[in-house]
Amino acid sequence: MKHGNIEFFTATCLKWQNLLNDIKHKEIILDSLAFLVHEQRIWLYGYVIMPNNLHIIWRKQDNWIEKNVQQQFLKFTAQQIKFNLLDTNPSHLMNYKSTQFDRKFHFWEHRPFKSRNYTREIIEQKLDYIHFNPVKAGLCILPEDYLFSSAPFYYQKFKNPILTHYMDHL
C-alpha cells in the first residue's frame, strides 16, 4: 500500500454559507463517511465538519481507486441535505439555487481542494490543521472537545468505528 494515495480533501459550502451548522447535516456527512468505510470504498483517517466546510483525510480502497468516490460523496450528501431542507426549512433552499441547467440547487463550491500526502510528516501536519480548525474558529477550547472531528480518536484514544489510524497504513 502506498501512503502517497492518502488524500487530503476539502469541500466548501456554496458561498461559504453555514450549511453545516445544522446537526442533521453534520450527521448526514458522518453517515455518508460511515457508509463509504463499511462498504470498503475508503479508509478514513481524519475529518472535521465545520459550519461552512469540511476536511477529510482518506484513502480509496483498491477496488475503488479508479472511481470518483469524492464526487459520489458530494452528490449523495447534497441530495440528503436537500431532502432535509425540503422537510424542515424549504425557504432556506433558495440560498442554494443553482445557476446551472442540470440541477435546481447547488450546495458545494466547484472544484473542491484535494492533495495527495506522501509523507508521515505531511499527514500529521494535515491532521493537526483539521483538528485545530474548530479551536481557531472559536467553536471549542481543545480540539478533542469538538464532537464533529476525529480529534478525540487521536488525542483521547476514543473508539470510532469509522476511523483507521493513519499509522496502520504507513
mmCIF file of C-alpha atoms in Angstrom:
data_model
loop_
_atom_site.group_PDB
_atom_site.id
_atom_site.type_symbol
_atom_site.label_atom_id
_atom_site.label_comp_id
_atom_site.label_asym_id
_atom_site.label_seq_id
_atom_site.Cartn_x
_atom_site.Cartn_y
_atom_site.Cartn_z
ATOM 1 C CA MET A 1 0.000 0.000 0.000
ATOM 2 C CA LYS A 2 1.406 3.361 -0.990
ATOM 3 C CA HIS A 3 0.759 6.108 1.518
ATOM 4 C CA GLY A 4 1.005 8.567 -1.376
ATOM 5 C CA ASN A 5 -2.568 7.508 -2.100
ATOM 6 C CA ILE A 6 -3.745 9.152 1.121
ATOM 7 C CA GLU A 7 -5.691 12.272 0.174
ATOM 8 C CA PHE A 8 -6.485 15.481 1.980
ATOM 9 C CA PHE A 9 -9.839 16.733 0.768
ATOM 10 C CA THR A 10 -11.697 19.972 1.481
ATOM 11 C CA ALA A 11 -15.229 20.790 0.362
ATOM 12 C CA THR A 12 -16.681 24.235 0.959
ATOM 13 C CA CYS A 13 -20.364 25.086 1.170
ATOM 14 C CA LEU A 14 -21.681 27.312 -1.590
ATOM 15 C CA LYS A 15 -20.673 30.943 -0.947
ATOM 16 C CA TRP A 16 -19.177 29.863 2.395
ATOM 17 C CA GLN A 17 -22.678 29.661 3.869
ATOM 18 C CA ASN A 18 -23.103 27.894 7.213
ATOM 19 C CA LEU A 19 -24.999 24.968 5.722
ATOM 20 C CA LEU A 20 -23.316 22.528 8.090
ATOM 21 C CA ASN A 21 -24.349 24.376 11.261
ATOM 22 C CA ASP A 22 -27.372 22.100 11.340
ATOM 23 C CA ILE A 23 -26.654 18.971 13.421
ATOM 24 C CA LYS A 24 -28.714 16.891 10.965
ATOM 25 C CA HIS A 25 -26.444 17.999 8.122
ATOM 26 C CA LYS A 26 -23.366 17.026 10.117
ATOM 27 C CA GLU A 27 -24.962 13.634 10.746
ATOM 28 C CA ILE A 28 -25.574 13.237 7.007
ATOM 29 C CA ILE A 29 -21.848 13.794 6.419
ATOM 30 C CA LEU A 30 -20.876 11.299 9.145
ATOM 31 C CA ASP A 31 -23.388 8.705 7.934
ATOM 32 C CA SER A 32 -22.051 9.069 4.391
ATOM 33 C CA LEU A 33 -18.475 8.596 5.574
ATOM 34 C CA ALA A 34 -19.578 5.557 7.605
ATOM 35 C CA PHE A 35 -21.215 4.100 4.506
ATOM 36 C CA LEU A 36 -18.026 4.548 2.472
ATOM 37 C CA VAL A 37 -15.994 2.859 5.215
ATOM 38 C CA HIS A 38 -18.412 -0.028 5.784
ATOM 39 C CA GLU A 39 -18.767 -0.641 2.049
ATOM 40 C CA GLN A 40 -14.951 -0.812 1.885
ATOM 41 C CA ARG A 41 -14.641 2.095 -0.509
ATOM 42 C CA ILE A 42 -12.300 4.143 1.699
ATOM 43 C CA TRP A 43 -10.163 4.128 4.781
ATOM 44 C CA LEU A 44 -10.929 7.244 6.800
ATOM 45 C CA TYR A 45 -8.002 8.700 8.754
ATOM 46 C CA GLY A 46 -9.300 12.069 9.868
ATOM 47 C CA TYR A 47 -12.075 14.603 9.459
ATOM 48 C CA VAL A 48 -13.617 17.778 10.778
ATOM 49 C CA ILE A 49 -17.028 19.160 9.890
ATOM 50 C CA MET A 50 -17.073 22.924 10.259
ATOM 51 C CA PRO A 51 -20.160 25.162 9.819
ATOM 52 C CA ASN A 52 -19.249 26.054 6.218
ATOM 53 C CA ASN A 53 -16.740 23.426 5.074
ATOM 54 C CA LEU A 54 -15.316 20.031 5.812
ATOM 55 C CA HIS A 55 -11.867 18.483 5.713
ATOM 56 C CA ILE A 56 -11.246 14.781 5.228
ATOM 57 C CA ILE A 57 -8.145 12.618 5.126
ATOM 58 C CA TRP A 58 -8.906 9.350 3.369
ATOM 59 C CA ARG A 59 -7.591 6.708 1.032
ATOM 60 C CA LYS A 60 -9.616 4.844 -1.546
ATOM 61 C CA GLN A 61 -9.545 1.099 -1.140
ATOM 62 C CA ASP A 62 -8.095 -0.887 -4.031
ATOM 63 C CA ASN A 63 -11.380 -1.719 -5.787
ATOM 64 C CA TRP A 64 -12.307 1.977 -5.805
ATOM 65 C CA ILE A 65 -9.002 3.515 -6.930
ATOM 66 C CA GLU A 66 -10.303 4.330 -10.407
ATOM 67 C CA LYS A 67 -13.706 5.564 -9.235
ATOM 68 C CA ASN A 68 -14.579 9.089 -8.179
ATOM 69 C CA VAL A 69 -15.553 8.467 -4.559
ATOM 70 C CA GLN A 70 -15.284 12.198 -3.842
ATOM 71 C CA GLN A 71 -17.907 13.030 -6.461
ATOM 72 C CA GLN A 72 -20.219 10.261 -5.200
ATOM 73 C CA PHE A 73 -19.829 11.528 -1.633
ATOM 74 C CA LEU A 74 -20.587 15.153 -2.530
ATOM 75 C CA LYS A 75 -23.558 14.239 -4.726
ATOM 76 C CA PHE A 76 -25.105 11.963 -2.110
ATOM 77 C CA THR A 77 -24.630 14.403 0.775
ATOM 78 C CA ALA A 78 -26.084 17.239 -1.322
ATOM 79 C CA GLN A 79 -29.173 15.148 -2.095
ATOM 80 C CA GLN A 80 -29.668 14.210 1.549
ATOM 81 C CA ILE A 81 -29.211 17.814 2.711
ATOM 82 C CA LYS A 82 -31.703 18.944 0.073
ATOM 83 C CA PHE A 83 -34.257 16.373 1.312
ATOM 84 C CA ASN A 84 -33.728 17.547 4.895
ATOM 85 C CA LEU A 85 -34.212 21.195 3.933
ATOM 86 C CA LEU A 86 -37.346 20.337 1.949
ATOM 87 C CA ASP A 87 -38.757 18.730 5.108
ATOM 88 C CA THR A 88 -37.588 21.253 7.693
ATOM 89 C CA ASN A 89 -36.822 24.622 6.091
ATOM 90 C CA PRO A 90 -37.807 24.820 2.404
ATOM 91 C CA SER A 91 -37.343 28.601 2.215
ATOM 92 C CA HIS A 92 -33.660 28.123 3.108
ATOM 93 C CA LEU A 93 -33.196 26.183 -0.139
ATOM 94 C CA MET A 94 -33.333 29.462 -2.078
ATOM 95 C CA ASN A 95 -29.862 30.259 -0.685
ATOM 96 C CA TYR A 96 -28.594 27.329 -2.749
ATOM 97 C CA LYS A 97 -30.442 27.933 -6.010
ATOM 98 C CA SER A 98 -28.265 26.794 -8.888
ATOM 99 C CA THR A 99 -27.417 28.804 -11.973
ATOM 100 C CA GLN A 100 -26.658 25.570 -13.829
ATOM 101 C CA PHE A 101 -29.192 23.929 -16.112
ATOM 102 C CA ASP A 102 -28.647 20.371 -14.868
ATOM 103 C CA ARG A 103 -29.768 20.981 -11.256
ATOM 104 C CA LYS A 104 -32.080 23.165 -9.200
ATOM 105 C CA PHE A 105 -29.785 23.533 -6.194
ATOM 106 C CA HIS A 106 -26.072 23.626 -5.589
ATOM 107 C CA PHE A 107 -24.627 23.029 -2.111
ATOM 108 C CA TRP A 108 -20.869 22.676 -2.646
ATOM 109 C CA GLU A 109 -18.449 25.100 -4.250
ATOM 110 C CA HIS A 110 -16.981 23.936 -7.551
ATOM 111 C CA ARG A 111 -13.545 22.342 -7.574
ATOM 112 C CA PRO A 112 -13.035 21.134 -4.027
ATOM 113 C CA PHE A 113 -9.428 21.064 -2.899
ATOM 114 C CA LYS A 114 -7.613 17.748 -2.997
ATOM 115 C CA SER A 115 -3.973 16.861 -2.450
ATOM 116 C CA ARG A 116 -2.009 13.653 -2.077
ATOM 117 C CA ASN A 117 0.027 13.128 1.065
ATOM 118 C CA TYR A 118 3.360 11.463 0.536
ATOM 119 C CA THR A 119 4.978 11.514 3.965
ATOM 120 C CA ARG A 120 4.071 10.895 7.576
ATOM 121 C CA GLU A 121 5.024 14.485 8.374
ATOM 122 C CA ILE A 122 2.554 15.890 5.830
ATOM 123 C CA ILE A 123 -0.241 13.612 7.068
ATOM 124 C CA GLU A 124 0.406 14.699 10.659
ATOM 125 C CA GLN A 125 0.510 18.345 9.573
ATOM 126 C CA LYS A 126 -2.889 17.953 7.844
ATOM 127 C CA LEU A 127 -4.357 16.187 10.905
ATOM 128 C CA ASP A 128 -3.154 18.999 13.169
ATOM 129 C CA TYR A 129 -4.609 21.543 10.762
ATOM 130 C CA ILE A 130 -8.064 19.946 10.697
ATOM 131 C CA HIS A 131 -8.138 19.203 14.421
ATOM 132 C CA PHE A 132 -7.241 22.781 15.375
ATOM 133 C CA ASN A 133 -9.693 24.305 12.891
ATOM 134 C CA PRO A 134 -12.590 24.391 15.416
ATOM 135 C CA VAL A 135 -10.271 25.892 18.048
ATOM 136 C CA LYS A 136 -9.213 28.691 15.688
ATOM 137 C CA ALA A 137 -12.871 29.292 14.802
ATOM 138 C CA GLY A 138 -13.789 29.622 18.492
ATOM 139 C CA LEU A 139 -16.040 26.555 18.475
ATOM 140 C CA CYS A 140 -14.140 24.834 21.305
ATOM 141 C CA ILE A 141 -11.154 25.279 23.615
ATOM 142 C CA LEU A 142 -9.379 21.996 22.867
ATOM 143 C CA PRO A 143 -9.512 20.033 19.597
ATOM 144 C CA GLU A 144 -10.788 16.918 21.366
ATOM 145 C CA ASP A 145 -13.789 18.881 22.691
ATOM 146 C CA TYR A 146 -15.237 19.272 19.192
ATOM 147 C CA LEU A 147 -17.739 16.474 18.531
ATOM 148 C CA PHE A 148 -17.606 16.536 14.743
ATOM 149 C CA SER A 149 -13.936 15.729 14.387
ATOM 150 C CA SER A 150 -11.522 12.828 14.559
ATOM 151 C CA ALA A 151 -9.552 14.646 17.297
ATOM 152 C CA PRO A 152 -10.987 12.578 20.211
ATOM 153 C CA PHE A 153 -9.831 9.413 18.398
ATOM 154 C CA TYR A 154 -6.253 10.677 18.229
ATOM 155 C CA TYR A 155 -5.934 12.756 21.404
ATOM 156 C CA GLN A 156 -8.046 10.740 23.841
ATOM 157 C CA LYS A 157 -7.937 7.311 22.179
ATOM 158 C CA PHE A 158 -11.741 7.270 21.910
ATOM 159 C CA LYS A 159 -13.000 4.433 19.754
ATOM 160 C CA ASN A 160 -14.519 5.469 16.468
ATOM 161 C CA PRO A 161 -15.617 2.572 14.242
ATOM 162 C CA ILE A 162 -15.259 4.545 11.025
ATOM 163 C CA LEU A 163 -11.662 5.658 11.636
ATOM 164 C CA THR A 164 -8.401 3.899 10.892
ATOM 165 C CA HIS A 165 -5.231 5.267 12.466
ATOM 166 C CA TYR A 166 -3.059 6.643 9.675
ATOM 167 C CA MET A 167 -0.057 4.764 11.074
ATOM 168 C CA ASP A 168 -1.795 1.481 10.243
ATOM 169 C CA HIS A 169 -1.144 2.258 6.574
ATOM 170 C CA LEU A 170 2.300 3.820 6.661
#
